[in-house]
Coordinates of C-alpha atoms and ligand atoms in Angstrom, one line a residue:
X1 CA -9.9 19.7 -22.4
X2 CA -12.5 22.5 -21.6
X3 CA -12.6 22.0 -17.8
X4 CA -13.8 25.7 -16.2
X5 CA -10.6 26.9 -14.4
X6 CA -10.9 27.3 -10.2
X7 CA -11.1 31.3 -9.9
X8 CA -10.2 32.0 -6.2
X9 CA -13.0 35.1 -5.5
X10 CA -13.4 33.8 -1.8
X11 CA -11.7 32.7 1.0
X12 CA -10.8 29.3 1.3
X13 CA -10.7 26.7 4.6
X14 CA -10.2 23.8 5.5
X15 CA -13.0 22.0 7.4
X16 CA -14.3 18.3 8.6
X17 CA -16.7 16.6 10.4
X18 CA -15.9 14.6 13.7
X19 CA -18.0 12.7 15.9
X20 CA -19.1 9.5 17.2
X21 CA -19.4 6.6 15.0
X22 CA -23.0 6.2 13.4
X23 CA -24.3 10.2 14.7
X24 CA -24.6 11.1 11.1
X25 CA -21.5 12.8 10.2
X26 CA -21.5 11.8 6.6
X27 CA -25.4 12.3 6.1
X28 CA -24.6 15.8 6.9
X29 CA -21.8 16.3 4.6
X30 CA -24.4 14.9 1.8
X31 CA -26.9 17.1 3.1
X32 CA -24.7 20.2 3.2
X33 CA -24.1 19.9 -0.4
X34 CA -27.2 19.4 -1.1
X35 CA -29.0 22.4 -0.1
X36 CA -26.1 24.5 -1.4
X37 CA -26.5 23.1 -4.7
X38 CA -30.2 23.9 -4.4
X39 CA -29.2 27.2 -3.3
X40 CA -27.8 28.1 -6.4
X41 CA -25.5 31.1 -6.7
X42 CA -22.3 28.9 -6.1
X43 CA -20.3 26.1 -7.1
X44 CA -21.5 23.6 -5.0
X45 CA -22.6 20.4 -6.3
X46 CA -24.4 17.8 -4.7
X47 CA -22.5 14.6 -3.4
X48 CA -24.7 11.7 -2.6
X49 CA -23.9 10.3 0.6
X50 CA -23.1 7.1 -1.3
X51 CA -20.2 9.3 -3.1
X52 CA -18.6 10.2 -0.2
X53 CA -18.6 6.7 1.9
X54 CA -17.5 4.8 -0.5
X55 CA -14.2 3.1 0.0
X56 CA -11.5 5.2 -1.6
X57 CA -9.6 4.0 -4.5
X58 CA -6.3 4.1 -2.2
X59 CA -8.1 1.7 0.6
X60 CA -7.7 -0.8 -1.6
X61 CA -3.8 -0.2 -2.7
X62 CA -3.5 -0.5 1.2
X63 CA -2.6 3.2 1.6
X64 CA -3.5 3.9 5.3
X65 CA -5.8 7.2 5.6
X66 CA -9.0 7.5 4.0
X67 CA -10.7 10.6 4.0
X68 CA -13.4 11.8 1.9
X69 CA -12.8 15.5 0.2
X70 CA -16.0 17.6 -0.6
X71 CA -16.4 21.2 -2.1
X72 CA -18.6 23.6 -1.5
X73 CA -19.4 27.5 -1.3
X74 CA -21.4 29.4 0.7
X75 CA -21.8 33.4 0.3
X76 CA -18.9 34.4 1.8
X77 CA -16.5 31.4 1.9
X78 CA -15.1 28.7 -0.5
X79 CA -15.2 24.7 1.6
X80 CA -13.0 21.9 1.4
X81 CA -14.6 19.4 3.8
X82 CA -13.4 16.6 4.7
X83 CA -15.6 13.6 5.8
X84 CA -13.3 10.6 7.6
X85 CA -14.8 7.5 6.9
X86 CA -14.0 5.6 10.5
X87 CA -12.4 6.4 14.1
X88 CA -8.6 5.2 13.4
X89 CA -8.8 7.6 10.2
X90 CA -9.5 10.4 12.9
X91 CA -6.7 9.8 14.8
X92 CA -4.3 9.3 12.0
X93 CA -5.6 12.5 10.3
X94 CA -5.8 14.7 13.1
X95 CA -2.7 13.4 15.0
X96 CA -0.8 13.9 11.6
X97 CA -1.9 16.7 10.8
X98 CA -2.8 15.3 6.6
X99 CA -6.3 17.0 7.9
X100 CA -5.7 20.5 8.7
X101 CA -8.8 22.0 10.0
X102 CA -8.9 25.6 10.3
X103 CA -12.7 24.5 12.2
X104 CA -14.4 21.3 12.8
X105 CA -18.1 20.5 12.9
X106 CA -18.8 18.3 15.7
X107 CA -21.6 15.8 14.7
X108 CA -23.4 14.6 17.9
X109 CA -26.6 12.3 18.0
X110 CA -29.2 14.1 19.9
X111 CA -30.7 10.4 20.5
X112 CA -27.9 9.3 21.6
X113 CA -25.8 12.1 23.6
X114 CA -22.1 12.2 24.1
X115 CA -20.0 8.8 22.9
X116 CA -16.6 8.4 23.8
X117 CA -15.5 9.0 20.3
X118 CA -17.2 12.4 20.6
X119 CA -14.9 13.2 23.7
X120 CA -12.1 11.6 22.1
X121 CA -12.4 13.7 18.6
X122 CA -12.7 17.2 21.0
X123 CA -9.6 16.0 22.5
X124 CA -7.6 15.3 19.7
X125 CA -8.9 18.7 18.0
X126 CA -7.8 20.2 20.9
X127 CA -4.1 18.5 20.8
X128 CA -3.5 19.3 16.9
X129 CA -4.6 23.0 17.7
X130 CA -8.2 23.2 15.5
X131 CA -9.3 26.3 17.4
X132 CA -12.7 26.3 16.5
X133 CA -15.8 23.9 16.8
X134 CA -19.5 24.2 15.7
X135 CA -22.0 21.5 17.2
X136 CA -24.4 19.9 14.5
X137 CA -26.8 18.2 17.2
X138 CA -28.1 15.4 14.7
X139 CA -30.9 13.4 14.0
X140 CA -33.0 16.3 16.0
X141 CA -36.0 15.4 13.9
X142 CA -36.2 12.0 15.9
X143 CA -35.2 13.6 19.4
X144 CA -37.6 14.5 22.2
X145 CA -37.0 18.3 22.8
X146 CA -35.9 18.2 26.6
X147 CA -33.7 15.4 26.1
X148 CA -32.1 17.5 23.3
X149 CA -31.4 20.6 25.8
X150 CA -29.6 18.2 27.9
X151 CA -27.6 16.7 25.4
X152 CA -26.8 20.1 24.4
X153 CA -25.7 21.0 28.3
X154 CA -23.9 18.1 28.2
X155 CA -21.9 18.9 24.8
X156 CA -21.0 22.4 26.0
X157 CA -19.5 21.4 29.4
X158 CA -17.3 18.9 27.4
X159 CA -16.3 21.5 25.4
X160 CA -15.9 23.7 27.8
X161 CA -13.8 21.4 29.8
X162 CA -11.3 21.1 26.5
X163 CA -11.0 25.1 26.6
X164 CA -13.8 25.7 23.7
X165 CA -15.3 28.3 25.2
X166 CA -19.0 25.9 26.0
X167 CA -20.9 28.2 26.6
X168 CA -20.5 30.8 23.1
X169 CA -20.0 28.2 20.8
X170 CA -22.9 27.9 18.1
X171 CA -25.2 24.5 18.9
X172 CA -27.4 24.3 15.7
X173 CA -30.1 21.7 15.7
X174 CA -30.2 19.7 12.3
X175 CA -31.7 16.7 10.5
X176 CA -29.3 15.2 8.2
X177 CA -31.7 13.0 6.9
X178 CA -34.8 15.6 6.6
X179 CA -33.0 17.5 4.8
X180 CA -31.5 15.2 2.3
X181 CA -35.4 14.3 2.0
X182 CA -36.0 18.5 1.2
X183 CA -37.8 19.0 4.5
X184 CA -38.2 22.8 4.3
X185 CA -37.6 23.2 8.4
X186 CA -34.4 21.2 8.1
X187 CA -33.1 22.1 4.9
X188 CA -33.6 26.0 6.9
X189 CA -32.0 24.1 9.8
X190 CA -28.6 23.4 7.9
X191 CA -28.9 27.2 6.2
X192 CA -28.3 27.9 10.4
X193 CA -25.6 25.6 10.7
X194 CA -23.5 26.9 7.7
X195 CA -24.0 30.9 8.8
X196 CA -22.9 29.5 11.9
X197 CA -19.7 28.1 10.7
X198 CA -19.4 31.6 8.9
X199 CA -19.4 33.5 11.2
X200 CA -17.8 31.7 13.8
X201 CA -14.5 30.0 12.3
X202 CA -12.1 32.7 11.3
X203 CA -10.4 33.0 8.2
X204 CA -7.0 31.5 9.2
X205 CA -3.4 33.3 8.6
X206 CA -1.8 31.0 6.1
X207 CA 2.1 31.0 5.5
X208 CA 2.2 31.9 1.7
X209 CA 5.1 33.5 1.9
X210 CA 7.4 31.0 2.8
X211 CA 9.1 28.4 0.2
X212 CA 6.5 25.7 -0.6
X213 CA 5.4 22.4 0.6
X214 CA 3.5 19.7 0.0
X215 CA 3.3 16.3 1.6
X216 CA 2.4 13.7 -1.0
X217 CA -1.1 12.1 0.3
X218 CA -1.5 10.1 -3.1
X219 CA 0.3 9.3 -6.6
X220 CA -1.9 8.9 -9.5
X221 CA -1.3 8.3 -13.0
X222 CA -3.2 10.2 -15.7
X223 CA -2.9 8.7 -19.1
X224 CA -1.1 10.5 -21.9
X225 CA -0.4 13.4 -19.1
X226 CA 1.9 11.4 -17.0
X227 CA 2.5 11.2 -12.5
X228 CA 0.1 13.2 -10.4
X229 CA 1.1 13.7 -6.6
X230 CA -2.3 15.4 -4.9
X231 CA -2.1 16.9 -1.1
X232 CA -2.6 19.8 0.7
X233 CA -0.2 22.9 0.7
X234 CA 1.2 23.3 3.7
X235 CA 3.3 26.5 3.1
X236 CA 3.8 28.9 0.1
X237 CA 2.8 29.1 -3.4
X238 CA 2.9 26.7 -6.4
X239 CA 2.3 27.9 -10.1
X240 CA 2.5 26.0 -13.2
X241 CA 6.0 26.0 -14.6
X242 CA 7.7 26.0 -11.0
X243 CA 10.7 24.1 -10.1
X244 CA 10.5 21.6 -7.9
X245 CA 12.2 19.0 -5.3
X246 CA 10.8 15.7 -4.4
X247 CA 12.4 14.7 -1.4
X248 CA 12.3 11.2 -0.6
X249 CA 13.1 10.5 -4.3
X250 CA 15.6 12.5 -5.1
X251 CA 13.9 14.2 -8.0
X252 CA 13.8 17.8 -9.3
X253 CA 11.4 18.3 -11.8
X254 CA 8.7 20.7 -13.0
X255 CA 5.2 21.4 -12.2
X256 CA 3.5 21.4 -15.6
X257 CA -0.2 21.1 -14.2
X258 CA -2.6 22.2 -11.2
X259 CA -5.9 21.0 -10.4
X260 CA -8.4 21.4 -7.6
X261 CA -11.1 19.7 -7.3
X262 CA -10.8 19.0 -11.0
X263 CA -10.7 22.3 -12.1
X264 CA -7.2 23.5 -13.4
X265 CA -6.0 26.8 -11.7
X266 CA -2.4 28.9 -12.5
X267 CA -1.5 29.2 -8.7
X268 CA -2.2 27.3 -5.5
X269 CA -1.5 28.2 -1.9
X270 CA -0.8 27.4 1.5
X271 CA -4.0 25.5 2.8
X272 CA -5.5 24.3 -1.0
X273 CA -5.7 20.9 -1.7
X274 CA -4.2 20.2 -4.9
X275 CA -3.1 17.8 -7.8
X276 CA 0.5 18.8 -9.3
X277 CA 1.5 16.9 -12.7
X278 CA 5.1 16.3 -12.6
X279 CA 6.9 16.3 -15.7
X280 CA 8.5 13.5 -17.1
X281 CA 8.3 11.3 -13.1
X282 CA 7.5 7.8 -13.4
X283 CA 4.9 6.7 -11.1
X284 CA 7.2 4.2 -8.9
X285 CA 9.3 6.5 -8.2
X286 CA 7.1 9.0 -5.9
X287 CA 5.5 7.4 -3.0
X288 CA 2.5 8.6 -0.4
X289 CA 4.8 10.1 2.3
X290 CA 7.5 11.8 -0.2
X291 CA 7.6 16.2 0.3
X292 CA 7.4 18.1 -3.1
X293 CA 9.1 21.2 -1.8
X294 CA 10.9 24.8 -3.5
X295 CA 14.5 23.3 -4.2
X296 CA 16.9 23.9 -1.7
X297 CA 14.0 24.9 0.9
X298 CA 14.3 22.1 3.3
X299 CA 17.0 19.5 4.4
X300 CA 16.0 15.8 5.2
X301 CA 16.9 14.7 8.4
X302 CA 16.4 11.9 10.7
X303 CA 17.3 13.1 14.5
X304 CA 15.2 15.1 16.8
X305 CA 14.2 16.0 20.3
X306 CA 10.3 16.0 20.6
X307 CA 7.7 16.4 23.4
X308 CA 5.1 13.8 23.6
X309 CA 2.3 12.8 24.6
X310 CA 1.6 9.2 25.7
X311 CA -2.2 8.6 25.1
X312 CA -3.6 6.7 28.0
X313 CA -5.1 3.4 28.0
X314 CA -8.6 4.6 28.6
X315 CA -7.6 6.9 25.1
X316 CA -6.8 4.1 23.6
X317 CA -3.2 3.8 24.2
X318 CA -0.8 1.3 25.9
X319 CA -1.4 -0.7 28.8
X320 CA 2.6 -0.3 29.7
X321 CA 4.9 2.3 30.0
X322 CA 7.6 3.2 27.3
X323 CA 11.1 2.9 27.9
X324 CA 14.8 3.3 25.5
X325 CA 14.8 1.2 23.1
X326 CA 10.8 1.3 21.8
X327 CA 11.0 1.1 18.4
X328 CA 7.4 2.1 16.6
X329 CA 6.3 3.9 13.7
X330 CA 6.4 7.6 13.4
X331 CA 3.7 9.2 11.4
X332 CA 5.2 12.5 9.8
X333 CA 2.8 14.2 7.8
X334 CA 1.8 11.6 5.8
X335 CA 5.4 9.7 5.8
X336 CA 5.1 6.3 7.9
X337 CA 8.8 5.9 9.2
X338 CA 10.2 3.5 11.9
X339 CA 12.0 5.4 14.2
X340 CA 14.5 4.6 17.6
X341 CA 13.5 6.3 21.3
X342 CA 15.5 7.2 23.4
X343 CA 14.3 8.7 26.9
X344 CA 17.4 9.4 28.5
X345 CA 17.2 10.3 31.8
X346 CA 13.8 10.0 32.2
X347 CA 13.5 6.0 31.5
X348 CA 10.3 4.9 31.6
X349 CA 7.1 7.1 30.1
X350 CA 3.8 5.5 31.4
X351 CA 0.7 6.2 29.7
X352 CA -0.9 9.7 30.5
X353 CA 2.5 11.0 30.6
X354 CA 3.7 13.8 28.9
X355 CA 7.9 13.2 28.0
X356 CA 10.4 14.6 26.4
X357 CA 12.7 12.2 24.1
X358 CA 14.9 11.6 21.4
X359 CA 14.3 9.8 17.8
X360 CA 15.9 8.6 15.3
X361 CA 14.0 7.9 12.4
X362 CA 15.0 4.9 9.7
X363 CA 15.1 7.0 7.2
X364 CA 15.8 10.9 6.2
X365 CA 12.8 13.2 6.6
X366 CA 12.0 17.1 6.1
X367 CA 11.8 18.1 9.9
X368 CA 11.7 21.2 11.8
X369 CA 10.5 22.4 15.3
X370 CA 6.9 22.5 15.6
X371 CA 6.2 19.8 13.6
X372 CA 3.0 17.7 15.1
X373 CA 3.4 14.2 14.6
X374 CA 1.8 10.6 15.8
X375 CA 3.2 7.8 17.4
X376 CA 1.5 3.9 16.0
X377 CA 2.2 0.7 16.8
X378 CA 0.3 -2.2 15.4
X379 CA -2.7 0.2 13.8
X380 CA -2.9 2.3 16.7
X381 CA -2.3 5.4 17.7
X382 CA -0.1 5.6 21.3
X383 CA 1.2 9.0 21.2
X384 CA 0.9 12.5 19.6
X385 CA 4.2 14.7 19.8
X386 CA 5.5 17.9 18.4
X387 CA 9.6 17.8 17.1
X388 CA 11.3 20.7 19.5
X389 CA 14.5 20.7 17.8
X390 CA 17.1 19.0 15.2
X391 CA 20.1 17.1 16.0
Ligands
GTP1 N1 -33.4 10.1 12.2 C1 -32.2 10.5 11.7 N2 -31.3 9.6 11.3 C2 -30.2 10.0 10.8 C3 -29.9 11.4 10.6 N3 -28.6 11.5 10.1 C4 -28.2 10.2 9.9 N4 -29.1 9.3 10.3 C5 -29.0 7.9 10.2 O1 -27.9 7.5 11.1 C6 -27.2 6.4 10.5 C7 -25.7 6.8 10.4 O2 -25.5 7.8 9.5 P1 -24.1 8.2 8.8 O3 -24.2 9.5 8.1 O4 -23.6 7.0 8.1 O5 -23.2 8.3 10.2 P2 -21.6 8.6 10.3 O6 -21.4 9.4 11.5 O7 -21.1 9.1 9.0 O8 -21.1 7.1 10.6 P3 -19.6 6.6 10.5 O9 -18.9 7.2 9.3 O10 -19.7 5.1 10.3 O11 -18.9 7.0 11.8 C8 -27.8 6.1 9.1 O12 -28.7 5.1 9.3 C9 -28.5 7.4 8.8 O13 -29.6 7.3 8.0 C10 -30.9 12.3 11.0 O14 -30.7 13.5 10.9 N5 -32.0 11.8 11.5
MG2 MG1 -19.5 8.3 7.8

């Protein structure tokens, strides 16, 4: 194998669209690559749009969250971007935290205006703390000018109502499409949109000095090379020949490769998105969900206090309130657990409210205080929480 190895000389974040269903968001992410590619200089290459929407291999092994992972550079800054193929991946992403934006390009129709999946995504950003969002007012080639201002007035307000700061964050006008086509006013147009996202999203402070983690998002098997677990570091650093625990299995094993994107590197770090080959791990025995960790860095557990959010039913949540006893499914990272709540004193939780309670998951997971996690009941999302302490 004579794959060119990743060389890290930039910085490295983690960023997505969001947006109303059908504004364009993954016409843009084409796009994007596209005139980088053209651009030259980098390591971008072009993904057709047909690359990125099609249905992931793991849709079809009925593994719950798609999401679409693109690459690109500009001058300053190496891009994962990821591209979520419909509104329930949103919320399970976000809410879970298996997409950790450091920014977040919101995608709104300039035809169409704000959507309630537009407010919806700006409140969910808002809720799994992506700090910063640039506005990609699509499908501007097709919009009457004056309508566009207002749309834009309009987006700012709603982000300025979700404490984005309206009024300085970067609007850029851009044409997907035109600029897929090479339109030399659009393809300039998305040139504006990625100086935007530049300048404007900071590079975040990333915990590489604390043991590592990774939450398995997907097991692979690589003929004559053996199990592959990919995901994204959530902590530390990994390097080939590292010890390592899988918890959840109850495996300690060794790293004997790393890929990202393809391209093998020696270390990986807190926010990379990575492929580790396990050595001598058969494929059954890791599952989506599992954490490869530093051995001895975390202990499972299944009890904890958290404060949650109940969505409301014009969020899409319940019609009733909660009370002891509700038994859903807890999504952890990317674990899916059942878990038992208990509300104590506080007995019932209606939708809209914000509670605090106690759960008991079926099983043993890595928890700790802090932790963001979603709350589903059949395929929806009815509450977002954060675990405040262990029990
Ligand atoms: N005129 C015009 N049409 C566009 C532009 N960008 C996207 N479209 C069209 O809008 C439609 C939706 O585009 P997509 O990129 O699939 O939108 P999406 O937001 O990814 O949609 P979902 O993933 O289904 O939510 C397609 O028919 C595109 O060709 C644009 O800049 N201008
Ligand atoms: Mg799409």
């Amino acid at each position: 194998m004579s794959k060119t190895a990743y060389v890290r000389t930039k910085p490295h974040l983690n960023i997505g669209t969001m947006g109303h269903v059908d504004h364009g968001k993954t016409t843009l992410t084409a796009a994007i690559t596209k005139v980088l590619s053209e651009r030259g200089g980098g390591a971008t290459s072009y993904v057709s749009f047909d690359r990125i929407d099609r249905a992931p291999e793991e849709a079809q092994r009925g593994i719950t969250i798609n999401i679409a992972h693109v690459e690109y550079e500009t001058d300053t800054r190496h891009y994962a971007h990821v591209d979520m193929p419909g509104h329930a991946d949103y919320i399970k992403n976000m809410v879970t935290g298996a997409a950790q934006l450091d920014g977040a390009i919101l995608v709104v129709s300039a035809l169409d205006g704000i959507m309630p999946q537009t407010a919806e995504h700006v409140l969910l950003a808002r809720q799994v703390g992506v700090d910063h969002i640039v506005v990609a007012l699509n499908k501007a080639d097709a919009g009457d000018p004056e309508l566009t201002d207002l749309v834009e007035l309009e987006v700012r307000e709603l982000l300025s109502a979700h404490g984005y700061g309206g009024d300085t964050v970067p609007v850029v006008r851009v044409s997907g499409l035109k600029a897929l086509e090479g339109d030399p006013r659009w393809t300039a147009a998305i040139e504006g949109l990625l100086d935007a996202v530049d300048t404007y999203v900071p590079i975040p402070v990333r915990y590489t000095d604390a043991p590592f983690l990774l939450s398995v998002e997907n097991v692979l098997t690589i003929t004559g090379r053996g199990t592959v677990v990919t995901g994204a570091v959530e902590r530390g650093t990994v390097r080939v020949g590292d010890r390592v625990a899988v918890l959840g299995a109850d495996i300690e094993t060794v790293v004997t490769g790393l890929e990202t994107f393809g391209k093998p590197m020696e270390s990986a770090e807190a926010g990379d998105n990575v492929a580790l080959l396990l050595r001598g791990v058969e494929r059954d025995r890791v599952r989506r969900g599992h954490v490869v960790a530093a051995p001895g860095s975390v202990v499972p557990s299944r009890r904890f206090t958290a404060q949650v959010y109940v969505l409301s039913t014009k969020e899409g949540g319940r019609s009733t309130p909660v009370t002891t006893g509700y038994r859903p499914q807890f999504y952890i990272r990317t674990a899916d657990v059942v878990g038992d709540v208990d509300l104590g004193e506080t007995a019932v939780a209606r939708p809209g409210d914000t509670v605090t309670m106690t759960v008991e998951l079926g099983r043993d997971v890595p928890l700790e205080s802090g932790l963001g996690f979603a709350i589903r009941e059949g395929g929806r999302t009815v509450g977002a929480g954060t675990v405040t302490g262990l029990l």
